[in-house]
PDB file of C-alpha atoms in Angstrom:
ATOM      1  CA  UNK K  30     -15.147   9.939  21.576  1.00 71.00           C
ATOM      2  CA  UNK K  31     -13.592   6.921  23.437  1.00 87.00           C
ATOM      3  CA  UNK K  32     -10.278   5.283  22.332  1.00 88.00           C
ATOM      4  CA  UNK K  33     -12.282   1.875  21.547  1.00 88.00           C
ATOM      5  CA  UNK K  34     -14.101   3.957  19.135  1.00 93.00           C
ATOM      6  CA  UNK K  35     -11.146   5.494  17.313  1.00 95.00           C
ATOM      7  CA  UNK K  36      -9.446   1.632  17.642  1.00 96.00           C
ATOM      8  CA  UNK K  37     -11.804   0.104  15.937  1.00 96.00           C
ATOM      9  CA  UNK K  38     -12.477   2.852  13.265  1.00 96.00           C
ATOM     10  CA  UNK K  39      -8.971   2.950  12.130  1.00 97.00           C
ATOM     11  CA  UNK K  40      -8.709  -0.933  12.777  1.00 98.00           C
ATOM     12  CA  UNK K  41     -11.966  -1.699  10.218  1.00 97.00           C
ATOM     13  CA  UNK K  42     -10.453   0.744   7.965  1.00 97.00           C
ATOM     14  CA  UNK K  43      -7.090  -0.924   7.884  1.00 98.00           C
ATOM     15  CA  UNK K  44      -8.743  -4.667   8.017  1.00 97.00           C
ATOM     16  CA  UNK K  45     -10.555  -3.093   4.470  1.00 95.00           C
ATOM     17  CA  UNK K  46      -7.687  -1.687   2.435  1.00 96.00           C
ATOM     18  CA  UNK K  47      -5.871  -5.278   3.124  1.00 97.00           C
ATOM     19  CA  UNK K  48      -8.496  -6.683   1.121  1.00 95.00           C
ATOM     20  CA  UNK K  49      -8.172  -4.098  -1.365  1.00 95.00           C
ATOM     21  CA  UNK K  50      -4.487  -4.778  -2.011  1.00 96.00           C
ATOM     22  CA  UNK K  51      -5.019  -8.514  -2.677  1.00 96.00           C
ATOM     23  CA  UNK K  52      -7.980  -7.778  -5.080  1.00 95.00           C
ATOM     24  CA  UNK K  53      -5.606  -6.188  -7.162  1.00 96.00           C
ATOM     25  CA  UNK K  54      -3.973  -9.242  -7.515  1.00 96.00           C
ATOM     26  CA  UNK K  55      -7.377 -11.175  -8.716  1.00 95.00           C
ATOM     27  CA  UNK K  56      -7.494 -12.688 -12.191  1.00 93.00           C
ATOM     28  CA  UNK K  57      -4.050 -11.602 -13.300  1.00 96.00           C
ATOM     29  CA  UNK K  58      -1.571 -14.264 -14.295  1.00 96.00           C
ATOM     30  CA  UNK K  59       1.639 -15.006 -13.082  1.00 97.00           C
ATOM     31  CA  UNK K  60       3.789 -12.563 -15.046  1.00 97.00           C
ATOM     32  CA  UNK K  61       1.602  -9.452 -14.683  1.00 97.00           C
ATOM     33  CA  UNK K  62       1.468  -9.706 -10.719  1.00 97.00           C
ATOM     34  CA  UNK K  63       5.014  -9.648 -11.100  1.00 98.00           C
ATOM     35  CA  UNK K  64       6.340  -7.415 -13.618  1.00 97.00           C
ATOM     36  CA  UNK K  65       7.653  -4.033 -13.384  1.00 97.00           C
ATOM     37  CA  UNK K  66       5.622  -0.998 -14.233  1.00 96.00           C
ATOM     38  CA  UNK K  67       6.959   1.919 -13.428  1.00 96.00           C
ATOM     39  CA  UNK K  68      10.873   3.137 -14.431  1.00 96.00           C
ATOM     40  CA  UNK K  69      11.806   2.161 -10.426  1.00 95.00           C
ATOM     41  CA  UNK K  70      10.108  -1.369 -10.984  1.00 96.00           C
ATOM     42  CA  UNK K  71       7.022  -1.045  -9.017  1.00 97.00           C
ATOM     43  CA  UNK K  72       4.652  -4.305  -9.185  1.00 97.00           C
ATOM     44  CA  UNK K  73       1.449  -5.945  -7.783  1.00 98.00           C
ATOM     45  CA  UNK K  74       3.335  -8.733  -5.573  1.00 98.00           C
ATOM     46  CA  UNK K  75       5.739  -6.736  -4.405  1.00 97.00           C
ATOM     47  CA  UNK K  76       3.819  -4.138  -3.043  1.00 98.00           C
ATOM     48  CA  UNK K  77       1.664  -7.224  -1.060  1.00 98.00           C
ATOM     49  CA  UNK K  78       5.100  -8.808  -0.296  1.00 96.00           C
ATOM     50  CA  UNK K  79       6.532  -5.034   1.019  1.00 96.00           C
ATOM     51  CA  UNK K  80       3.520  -4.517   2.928  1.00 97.00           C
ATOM     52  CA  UNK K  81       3.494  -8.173   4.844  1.00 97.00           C
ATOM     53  CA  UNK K  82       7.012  -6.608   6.189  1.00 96.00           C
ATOM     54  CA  UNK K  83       5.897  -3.452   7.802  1.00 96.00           C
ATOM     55  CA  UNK K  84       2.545  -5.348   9.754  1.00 97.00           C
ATOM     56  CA  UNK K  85       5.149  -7.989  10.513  1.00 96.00           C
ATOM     57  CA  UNK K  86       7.683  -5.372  12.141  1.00 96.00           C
ATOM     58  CA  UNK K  87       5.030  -2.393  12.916  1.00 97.00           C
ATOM     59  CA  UNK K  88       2.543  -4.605  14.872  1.00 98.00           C
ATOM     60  CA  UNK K  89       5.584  -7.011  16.132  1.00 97.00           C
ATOM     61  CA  UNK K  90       8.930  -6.017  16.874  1.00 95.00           C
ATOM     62  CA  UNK K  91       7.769  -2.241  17.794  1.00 97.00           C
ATOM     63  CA  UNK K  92       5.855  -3.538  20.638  1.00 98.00           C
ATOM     64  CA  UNK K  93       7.832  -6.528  21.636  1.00 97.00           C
ATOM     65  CA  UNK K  94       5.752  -9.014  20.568  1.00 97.00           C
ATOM     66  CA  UNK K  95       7.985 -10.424  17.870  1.00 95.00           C
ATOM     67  CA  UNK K  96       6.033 -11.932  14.868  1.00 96.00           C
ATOM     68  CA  UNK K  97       7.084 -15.619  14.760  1.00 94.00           C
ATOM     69  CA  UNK K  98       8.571 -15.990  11.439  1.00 91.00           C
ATOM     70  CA  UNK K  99      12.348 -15.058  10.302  1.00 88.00           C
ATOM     71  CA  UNK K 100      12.465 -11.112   9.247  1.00 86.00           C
ATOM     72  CA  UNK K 101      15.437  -9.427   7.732  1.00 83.00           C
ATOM     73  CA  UNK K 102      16.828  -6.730   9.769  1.00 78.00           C
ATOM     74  CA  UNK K 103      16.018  -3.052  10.058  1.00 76.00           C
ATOM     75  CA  UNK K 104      19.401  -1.787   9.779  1.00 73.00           C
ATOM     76  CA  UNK K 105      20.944  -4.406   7.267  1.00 79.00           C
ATOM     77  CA  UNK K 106      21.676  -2.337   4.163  1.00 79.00           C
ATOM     78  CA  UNK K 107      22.338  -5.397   1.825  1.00 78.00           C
ATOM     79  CA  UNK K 108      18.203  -6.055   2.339  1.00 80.00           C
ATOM     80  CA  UNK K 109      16.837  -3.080   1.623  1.00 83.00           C
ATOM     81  CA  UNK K 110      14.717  -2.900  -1.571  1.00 85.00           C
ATOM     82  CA  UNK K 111      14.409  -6.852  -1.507  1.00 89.00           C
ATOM     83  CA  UNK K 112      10.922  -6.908  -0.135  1.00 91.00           C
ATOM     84  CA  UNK K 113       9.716  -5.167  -3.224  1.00 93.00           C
ATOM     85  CA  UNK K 114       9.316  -7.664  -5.555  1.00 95.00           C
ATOM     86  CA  UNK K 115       8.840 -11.612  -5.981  1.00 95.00           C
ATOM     87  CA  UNK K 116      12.264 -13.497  -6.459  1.00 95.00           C
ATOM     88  CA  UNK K 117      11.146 -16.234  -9.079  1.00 95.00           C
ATOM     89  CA  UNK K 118      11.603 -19.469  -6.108  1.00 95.00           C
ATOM     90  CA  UNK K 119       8.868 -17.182  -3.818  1.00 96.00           C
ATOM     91  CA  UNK K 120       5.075 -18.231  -5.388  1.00 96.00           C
ATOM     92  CA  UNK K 121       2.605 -16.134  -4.708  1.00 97.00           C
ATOM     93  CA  UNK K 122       0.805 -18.655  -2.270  1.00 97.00           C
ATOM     94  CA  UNK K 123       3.494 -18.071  -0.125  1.00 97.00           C
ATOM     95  CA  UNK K 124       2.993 -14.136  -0.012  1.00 97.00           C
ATOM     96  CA  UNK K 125      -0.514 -13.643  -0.291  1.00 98.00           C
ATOM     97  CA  UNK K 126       0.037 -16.019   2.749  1.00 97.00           C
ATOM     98  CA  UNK K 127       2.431 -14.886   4.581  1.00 97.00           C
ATOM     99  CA  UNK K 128       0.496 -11.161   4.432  1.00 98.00           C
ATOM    100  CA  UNK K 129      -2.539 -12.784   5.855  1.00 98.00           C
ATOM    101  CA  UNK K 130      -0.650 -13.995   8.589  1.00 97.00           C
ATOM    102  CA  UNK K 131       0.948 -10.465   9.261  1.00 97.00           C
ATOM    103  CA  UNK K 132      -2.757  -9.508   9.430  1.00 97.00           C
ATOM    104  CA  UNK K 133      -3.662 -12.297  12.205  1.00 98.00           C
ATOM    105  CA  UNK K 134      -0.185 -11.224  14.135  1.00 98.00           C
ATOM    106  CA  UNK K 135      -0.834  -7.297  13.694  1.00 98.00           C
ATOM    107  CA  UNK K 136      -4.555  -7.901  14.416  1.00 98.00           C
ATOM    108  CA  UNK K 137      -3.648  -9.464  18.063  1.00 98.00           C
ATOM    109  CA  UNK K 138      -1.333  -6.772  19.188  1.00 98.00           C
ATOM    110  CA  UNK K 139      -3.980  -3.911  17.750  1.00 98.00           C
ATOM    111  CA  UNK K 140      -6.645  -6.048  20.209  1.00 97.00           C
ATOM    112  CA  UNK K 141      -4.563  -6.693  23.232  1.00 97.00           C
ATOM    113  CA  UNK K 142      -3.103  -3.104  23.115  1.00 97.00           C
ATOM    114  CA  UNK K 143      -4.311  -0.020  24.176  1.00 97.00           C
ATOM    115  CA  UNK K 144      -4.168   3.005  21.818  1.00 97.00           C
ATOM    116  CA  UNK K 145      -1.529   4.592  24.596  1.00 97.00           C
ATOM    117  CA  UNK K 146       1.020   1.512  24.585  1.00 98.00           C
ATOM    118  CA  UNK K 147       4.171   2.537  24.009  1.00 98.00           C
ATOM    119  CA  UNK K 148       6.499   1.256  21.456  1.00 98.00           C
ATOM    120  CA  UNK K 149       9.814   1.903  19.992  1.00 98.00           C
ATOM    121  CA  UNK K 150      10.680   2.310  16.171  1.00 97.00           C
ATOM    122  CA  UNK K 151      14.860   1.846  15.548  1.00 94.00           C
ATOM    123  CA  UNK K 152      14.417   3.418  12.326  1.00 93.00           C
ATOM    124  CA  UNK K 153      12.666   6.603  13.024  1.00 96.00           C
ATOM    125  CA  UNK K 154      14.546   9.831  13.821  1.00 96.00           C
ATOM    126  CA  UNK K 155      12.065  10.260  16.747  1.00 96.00           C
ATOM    127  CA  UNK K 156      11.339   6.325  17.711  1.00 97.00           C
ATOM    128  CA  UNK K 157       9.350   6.456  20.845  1.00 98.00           C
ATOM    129  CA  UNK K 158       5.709   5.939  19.630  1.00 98.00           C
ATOM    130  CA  UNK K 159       2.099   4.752  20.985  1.00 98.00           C
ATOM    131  CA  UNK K 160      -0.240   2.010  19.146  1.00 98.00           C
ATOM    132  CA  UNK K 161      -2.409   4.920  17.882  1.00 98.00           C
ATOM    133  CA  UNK K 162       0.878   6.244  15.861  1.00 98.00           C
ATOM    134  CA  UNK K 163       1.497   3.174  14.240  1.00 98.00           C
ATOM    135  CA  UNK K 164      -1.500   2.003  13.562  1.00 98.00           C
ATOM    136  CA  UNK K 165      -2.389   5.577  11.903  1.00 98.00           C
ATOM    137  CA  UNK K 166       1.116   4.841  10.431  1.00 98.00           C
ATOM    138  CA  UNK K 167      -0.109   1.395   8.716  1.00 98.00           C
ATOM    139  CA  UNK K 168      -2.973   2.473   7.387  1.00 98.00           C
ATOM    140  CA  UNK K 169      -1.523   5.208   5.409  1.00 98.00           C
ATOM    141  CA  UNK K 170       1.153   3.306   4.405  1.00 98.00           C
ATOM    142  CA  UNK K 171      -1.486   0.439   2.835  1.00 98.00           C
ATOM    143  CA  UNK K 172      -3.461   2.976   1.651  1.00 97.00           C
ATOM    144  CA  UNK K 173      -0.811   4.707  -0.025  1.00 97.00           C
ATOM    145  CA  UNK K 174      -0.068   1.472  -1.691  1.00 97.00           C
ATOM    146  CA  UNK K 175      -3.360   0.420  -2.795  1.00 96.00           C
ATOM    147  CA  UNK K 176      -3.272   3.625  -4.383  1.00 96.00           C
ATOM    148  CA  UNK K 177      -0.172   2.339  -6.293  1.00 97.00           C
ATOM    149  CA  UNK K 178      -1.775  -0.686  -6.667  1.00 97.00           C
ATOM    150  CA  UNK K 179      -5.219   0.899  -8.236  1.00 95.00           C
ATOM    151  CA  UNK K 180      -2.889   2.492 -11.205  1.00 95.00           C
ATOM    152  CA  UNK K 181      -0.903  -0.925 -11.620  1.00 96.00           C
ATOM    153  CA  UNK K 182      -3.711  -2.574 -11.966  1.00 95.00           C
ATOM    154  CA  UNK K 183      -5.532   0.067 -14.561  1.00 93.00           C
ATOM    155  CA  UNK K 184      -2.313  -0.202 -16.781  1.00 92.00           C
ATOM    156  CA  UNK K 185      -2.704  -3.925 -17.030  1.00 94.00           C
ATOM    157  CA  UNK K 186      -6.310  -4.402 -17.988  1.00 89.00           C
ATOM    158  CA  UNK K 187      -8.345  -1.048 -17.329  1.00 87.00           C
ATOM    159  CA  UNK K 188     -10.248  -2.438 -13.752  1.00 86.00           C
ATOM    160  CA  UNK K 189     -10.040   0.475 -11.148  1.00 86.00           C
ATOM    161  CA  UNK K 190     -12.005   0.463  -8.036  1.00 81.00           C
ATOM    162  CA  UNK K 191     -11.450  -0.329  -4.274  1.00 77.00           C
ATOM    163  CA  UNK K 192     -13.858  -3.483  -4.604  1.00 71.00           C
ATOM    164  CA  UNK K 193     -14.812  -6.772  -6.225  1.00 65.00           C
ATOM    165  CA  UNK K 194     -18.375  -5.391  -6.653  1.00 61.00           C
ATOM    166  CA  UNK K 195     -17.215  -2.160  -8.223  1.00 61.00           C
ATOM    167  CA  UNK K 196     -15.140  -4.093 -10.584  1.00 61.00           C
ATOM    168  CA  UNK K 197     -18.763  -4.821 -12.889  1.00 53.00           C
ATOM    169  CA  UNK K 198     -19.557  -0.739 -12.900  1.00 59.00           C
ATOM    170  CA  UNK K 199     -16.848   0.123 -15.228  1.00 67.00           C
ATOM    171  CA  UNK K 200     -17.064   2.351 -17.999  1.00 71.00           C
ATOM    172  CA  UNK K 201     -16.937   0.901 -21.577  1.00 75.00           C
ATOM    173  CA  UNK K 202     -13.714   1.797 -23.789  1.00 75.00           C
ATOM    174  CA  UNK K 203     -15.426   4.610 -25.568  1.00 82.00           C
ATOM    175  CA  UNK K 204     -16.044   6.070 -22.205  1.00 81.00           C
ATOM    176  CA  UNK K 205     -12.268   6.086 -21.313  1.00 79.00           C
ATOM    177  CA  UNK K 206     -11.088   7.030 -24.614  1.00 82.00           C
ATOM    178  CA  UNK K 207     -13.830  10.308 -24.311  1.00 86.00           C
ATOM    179  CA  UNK K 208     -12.652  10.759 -21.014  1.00 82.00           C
ATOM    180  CA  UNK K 209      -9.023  10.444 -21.955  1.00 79.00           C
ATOM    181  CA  UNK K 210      -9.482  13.112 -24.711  1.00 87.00           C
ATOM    182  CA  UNK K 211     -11.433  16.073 -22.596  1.00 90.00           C
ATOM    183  CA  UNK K 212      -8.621  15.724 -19.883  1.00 89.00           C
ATOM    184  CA  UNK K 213      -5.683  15.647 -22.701  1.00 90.00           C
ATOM    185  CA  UNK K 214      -7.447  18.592 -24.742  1.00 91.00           C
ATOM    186  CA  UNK K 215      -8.056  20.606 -21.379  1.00 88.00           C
ATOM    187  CA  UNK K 216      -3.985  20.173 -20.304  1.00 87.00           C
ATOM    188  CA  UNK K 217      -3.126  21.870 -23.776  1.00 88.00           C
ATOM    189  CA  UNK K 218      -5.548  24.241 -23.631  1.00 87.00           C
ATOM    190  CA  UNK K 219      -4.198  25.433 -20.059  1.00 87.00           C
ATOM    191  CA  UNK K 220      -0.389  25.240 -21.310  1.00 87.00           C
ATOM    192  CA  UNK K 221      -1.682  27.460 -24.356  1.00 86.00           C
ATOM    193  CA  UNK K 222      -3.606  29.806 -22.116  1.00 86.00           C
ATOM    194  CA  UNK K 223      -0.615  30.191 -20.146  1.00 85.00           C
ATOM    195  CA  UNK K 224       1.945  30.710 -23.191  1.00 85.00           C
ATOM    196  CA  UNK K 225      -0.716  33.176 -24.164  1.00 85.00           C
ATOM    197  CA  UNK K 226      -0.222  35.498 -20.680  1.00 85.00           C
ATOM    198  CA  UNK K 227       3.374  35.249 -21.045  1.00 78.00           C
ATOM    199  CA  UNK K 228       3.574  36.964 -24.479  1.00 71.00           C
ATOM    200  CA  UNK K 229       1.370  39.425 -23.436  1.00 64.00           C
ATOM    201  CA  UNK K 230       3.552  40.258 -19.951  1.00 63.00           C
ATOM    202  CA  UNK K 231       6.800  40.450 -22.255  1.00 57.00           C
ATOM    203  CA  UNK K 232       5.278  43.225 -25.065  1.00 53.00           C
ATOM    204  CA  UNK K 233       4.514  45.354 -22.139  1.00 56.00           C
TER     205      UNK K 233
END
């Protein structure tokens, strides 16, 4: 298997869970793509917003080919945290947008480089690297968030899915709620089954 091969496998895959993650963001006002949803304050625009960071700084500093807008440094604690979520002066025009152009930038080292060009990462406790690491790297990170994203996004309005055109096949509320039920009944049933074997190890 040749390294163009493996490039442009992990490169397609990476080019399709960036579409994913903005997706997510389709048809939702401007509130929801903002608000917090989890106890640590996890949200739609901040993931995006979190994610433009790391292709900015993966694909640019890494490999000296700085990406040409300002980025806050790796090492400046006072930062850290502030790329996960939408201040209320930053629209979302501006980073959707600036994510796309993370893409172009990343997508121009990825293509120039081979998968054996080495790079250096500050922040990792090992930080000598190769294009292959990072890009593996990247698209396990955006994954990993479109994951996020994919329960966000259920919470909100029930649409799950990893594309526009699965977004039509979903199942009808009586579906979910049937669904819902066979998983919740099955949980107590296994907590019951196991409260069950206890007993019975303590009588003998």
């Amino acid at each position: 298997m040749s390294d163009d091969f493996v490039k442009d496998h992990l490169h397609s895959r990476l080019r399709d869970v960036r579409e994913t993650m903005l997706w997510k963001l389709d048809g939702l006002g401007e509130y929801d793509v903002r608000r917090p949803l989890t106890s640590t304050a996890t949200n739609l625009l901040g993931l995006v917003k979190h994610l433009a960071l790391l292709e900015s700084a993966y694909f640019g500093m890494v490999f000296d080919r700085p990406f040409p807008e300002p980025l806050p440094r790796w090492d400046d604690a006072e930062q850290r945290g502030a790329d996960l979520w939408a201040t209320e002066h930053e629209t979302r025009d501006e980073i959707v947008g600036r994510y796309h152009r993370a893409w172009e930038h990343a997508d121009t080292t990825i293509t120039a480089l081979p998968l054996d060009a080495p790079g250096h990462v500050p922040w990792w406790p090992q930080p000598d690297v190769t294009l292959f690491t990072v890009l593996v790297h990247m698209l396990v990170e955006t994954t990993r968030h479109a994951g996020h994203a994919d329960i966000l996004r259920e919470q909100l309005d029930g649409s799950t899915g990893i594309r526009a055109r699965n977004a039509a096949a979903q199942p009808d509320a009586a579906s979910r709620e049937a669904q819902w039920a066979r998983v919740e009944r099955a949980a107590k049933a296994a907590v019951a089954e196991r409260d069950r074997a206890g007993s019975g190890d303590s009588m003998r």
